[in-house]
């Protein structure tokens, strides 16, 4: 295969549902990757699985897959790789198999990758000496074990390549490293050795560049106002046998691919650029060269790599109490000071009822609280104005803090006591008749109490994790 074309139609759970279909309608690609998982997403899916053992996967994928049926029927070369399995890849395969079978594609082969879920064997791993130390604090997991709701290792590209070698047309995984969704098909198609570190580095860079969808084709671009983002094209990596690639997008789509958009994405979510660690390879980003070679075409070459880490990164989430947040629109003169006074009233009344909270927050959205470090903003705090930047260039009215005519008051708490958080949610409505004039937005009802899941990043030795794969016709995955 001289050039392998891998596109990405989703950068997270909640990304544009039409993007994958529009991508394959406008460009012929060999593989379409769909990336759905973030640390927060795994916690959400774990909560869904707690409520329903058949849930816990990215249900958006089933809707997307349905929209891709015409392409699957007419584009024989098209394969799909996705981590939509979340914390329940078997349930995802069953749902996908049912939908394909009903569409007359029951013989489509689905490959499943699992083995990333460490929760069932967590106790045995701890007994065997795994401390699961927090990567940020070095604290051992021991004290929090009973609160863990999910623990998933970031698997690599090898099991994906194995399912493709076994004939899978659609590969569904649980937690794998984002870039591995691209590395897997590249290794399958080009047949490089798993210790060809520079090739693995090159295709890992390609995967990193497209894993966030439109973020490399103009999304979040500094000069966004120059682009048509309403019709933004999603990215395609054209990968060569030597691991170099060209980043592009379908023709006649909005957005832009140039050296700057690619470099912005290259630096996204990396720590040490000399050691971008994945399950497949340790990549040195400092050797990467990026060059414009034509309209919406950027060549990426020069990536180097060395031996992969001996551990998998593990994403754990633990139950950390409950939270609730309520909002009110506050309008009229002095609305900022009035909103903060309303927030103080809520907590004063709760204190009179004998309640204080482990964490609480009062913020005025529209008054600079959301992103207080934004240059040039001036907000009122506790009745006094404070500066957070250079005010020299702003109009006098804005600088004096009198320009705002309405703000959104947001008050939130977090606490280990659910009953205390529920009591908090009852303090918004009374403000309507016992607070200042100029309040609205209370018709939405009481805020919802929700469980809080906190993140615990850690490592596990690769030698005690066993990735597993299975390939079957779609109809045979139906439970």
PDB file of N, CA, C and O in Angstrom, residues 32-36 61 80-85 92 170-174 176 181:
ATOM      1  N   UNK A  32     -11.621   4.901   9.029  1.00  0.00           N
ATOM      2  CA  UNK A  32     -12.231   6.009   9.755  1.00  0.00           C
ATOM      3  C   UNK A  32     -12.104   5.697  11.235  1.00  0.00           C
ATOM      4  O   UNK A  32     -12.607   4.665  11.710  1.00  0.00           O
ATOM      5  N   UNK A  33     -11.419   6.554  11.972  1.00  0.00           N
ATOM      6  CA  UNK A  33     -11.319   6.379  13.413  1.00  0.00           C
ATOM      7  C   UNK A  33     -12.324   7.290  14.101  1.00  0.00           C
ATOM      8  O   UNK A  33     -12.644   8.379  13.609  1.00  0.00           O
ATOM      9  N   UNK A  34     -12.834   6.830  15.235  1.00  0.00           N
ATOM     10  CA  UNK A  34     -13.799   7.595  16.023  1.00  0.00           C
ATOM     11  C   UNK A  34     -13.346   7.519  17.468  1.00  0.00           C
ATOM     12  O   UNK A  34     -13.401   6.450  18.091  1.00  0.00           O
ATOM     13  N   UNK A  35     -12.896   8.645  18.002  1.00  0.00           N
ATOM     14  CA  UNK A  35     -12.321   8.685  19.352  1.00  0.00           C
ATOM     15  C   UNK A  35     -13.347   9.320  20.283  1.00  0.00           C
ATOM     16  O   UNK A  35     -13.749  10.458  20.071  1.00  0.00           O
ATOM     17  N   UNK A  36     -13.734   8.579  21.350  1.00  0.00           N
ATOM     18  CA  UNK A  36     -14.806   9.058  22.223  1.00  0.00           C
ATOM     19  C   UNK A  36     -14.393   9.250  23.680  1.00  0.00           C
ATOM     20  O   UNK A  36     -15.169   9.819  24.444  1.00  0.00           O
ATOM     21  N   UNK A  61     -22.009   6.342  19.126  1.00  0.00           N
ATOM     22  CA  UNK A  61     -21.413   5.532  18.054  1.00  0.00           C
ATOM     23  C   UNK A  61     -22.469   4.763  17.272  1.00  0.00           C
ATOM     24  O   UNK A  61     -22.357   4.621  16.047  1.00  0.00           O
ATOM     25  N   UNK A  80     -13.574   0.742  10.094  1.00  0.00           N
ATOM     26  CA  UNK A  80     -13.817   1.672  11.202  1.00  0.00           C
ATOM     27  C   UNK A  80     -13.101   1.168  12.452  1.00  0.00           C
ATOM     28  O   UNK A  80     -13.201  -0.016  12.806  1.00  0.00           O
ATOM     29  N   UNK A  81     -12.391   2.070  13.104  1.00  0.00           N
ATOM     30  CA  UNK A  81     -11.712   1.753  14.369  1.00  0.00           C
ATOM     31  C   UNK A  81     -12.224   2.741  15.415  1.00  0.00           C
ATOM     32  O   UNK A  81     -12.132   3.956  15.224  1.00  0.00           O
ATOM     33  N   UNK A  82     -12.745   2.251  16.535  1.00  0.00           N
ATOM     34  CA  UNK A  82     -13.276   3.165  17.538  1.00  0.00           C
ATOM     35  C   UNK A  82     -13.076   2.623  18.946  1.00  0.00           C
ATOM     36  O   UNK A  82     -13.084   1.402  19.166  1.00  0.00           O
ATOM     37  N   UNK A  83     -12.923   3.538  19.900  1.00  0.00           N
ATOM     38  CA  UNK A  83     -12.877   3.164  21.315  1.00  0.00           C
ATOM     39  C   UNK A  83     -14.234   3.392  21.972  1.00  0.00           C
ATOM     40  O   UNK A  83     -14.320   3.603  23.187  1.00  0.00           O
ATOM     41  N   UNK A  84     -15.297   3.315  21.178  1.00  0.00           N
ATOM     42  CA  UNK A  84     -16.650   3.559  21.690  1.00  0.00           C
ATOM     43  C   UNK A  84     -17.069   2.549  22.745  1.00  0.00           C
ATOM     44  O   UNK A  84     -18.075   2.758  23.431  1.00  0.00           O
ATOM     45  N   UNK A  85     -16.322   1.467  22.901  1.00  0.00           N
ATOM     46  CA  UNK A  85     -16.689   0.456  23.887  1.00  0.00           C
ATOM     47  C   UNK A  85     -16.678   0.958  25.304  1.00  0.00           C
ATOM     48  O   UNK A  85     -17.348   0.382  26.178  1.00  0.00           O
ATOM     49  N   UNK A  92     -21.353  -2.706  23.617  1.00  0.00           N
ATOM     50  CA  UNK A  92     -21.271  -1.859  22.420  1.00  0.00           C
ATOM     51  C   UNK A  92     -21.282  -2.731  21.164  1.00  0.00           C
ATOM     52  O   UNK A  92     -21.988  -2.422  20.185  1.00  0.00           O
ATOM     53  N   UNK A 170     -14.842  -3.702  11.410  1.00  0.00           N
ATOM     54  CA  UNK A 170     -15.117  -2.709  12.450  1.00  0.00           C
ATOM     55  C   UNK A 170     -14.444  -3.191  13.719  1.00  0.00           C
ATOM     56  O   UNK A 170     -14.660  -4.329  14.155  1.00  0.00           O
ATOM     57  N   UNK A 171     -13.616  -2.341  14.324  1.00  0.00           N
ATOM     58  CA  UNK A 171     -12.921  -2.692  15.556  1.00  0.00           C
ATOM     59  C   UNK A 171     -13.452  -1.806  16.675  1.00  0.00           C
ATOM     60  O   UNK A 171     -13.419  -0.578  16.570  1.00  0.00           O
ATOM     61  N   UNK A 172     -13.939  -2.445  17.727  1.00  0.00           N
ATOM     62  CA  UNK A 172     -14.453  -1.726  18.894  1.00  0.00           C
ATOM     63  C   UNK A 172     -13.556  -2.055  20.078  1.00  0.00           C
ATOM     64  O   UNK A 172     -13.339  -3.225  20.393  1.00  0.00           O
ATOM     65  N   UNK A 173     -13.052  -1.020  20.731  1.00  0.00           N
ATOM     66  CA  UNK A 173     -12.171  -1.227  21.876  1.00  0.00           C
ATOM     67  C   UNK A 173     -12.757  -0.560  23.115  1.00  0.00           C
ATOM     68  O   UNK A 173     -13.667   0.258  23.038  1.00  0.00           O
ATOM     69  N   UNK A 174     -12.169  -0.923  24.246  1.00  0.00           N
ATOM     70  CA  UNK A 174     -12.386  -0.161  25.456  1.00  0.00           C
ATOM     71  C   UNK A 174     -11.358   0.956  25.483  1.00  0.00           C
ATOM     72  O   UNK A 174     -11.102   1.618  24.470  1.00  0.00           O
ATOM     73  N   UNK A 176      -8.098   2.499  24.989  1.00  0.00           N
ATOM     74  CA  UNK A 176      -6.779   2.391  24.365  1.00  0.00           C
ATOM     75  C   UNK A 176      -6.245   3.812  24.222  1.00  0.00           C
ATOM     76  O   UNK A 176      -7.015   4.776  24.275  1.00  0.00           O
ATOM     77  N   UNK A 181      -5.339   4.288  17.934  1.00  0.00           N
ATOM     78  CA  UNK A 181      -6.395   4.030  16.955  1.00  0.00           C
ATOM     79  C   UNK A 181      -5.862   4.176  15.535  1.00  0.00           C
ATOM     80  O   UNK A 181      -6.376   3.552  14.602  1.00  0.00           O
TER      81      UNK A 181
END
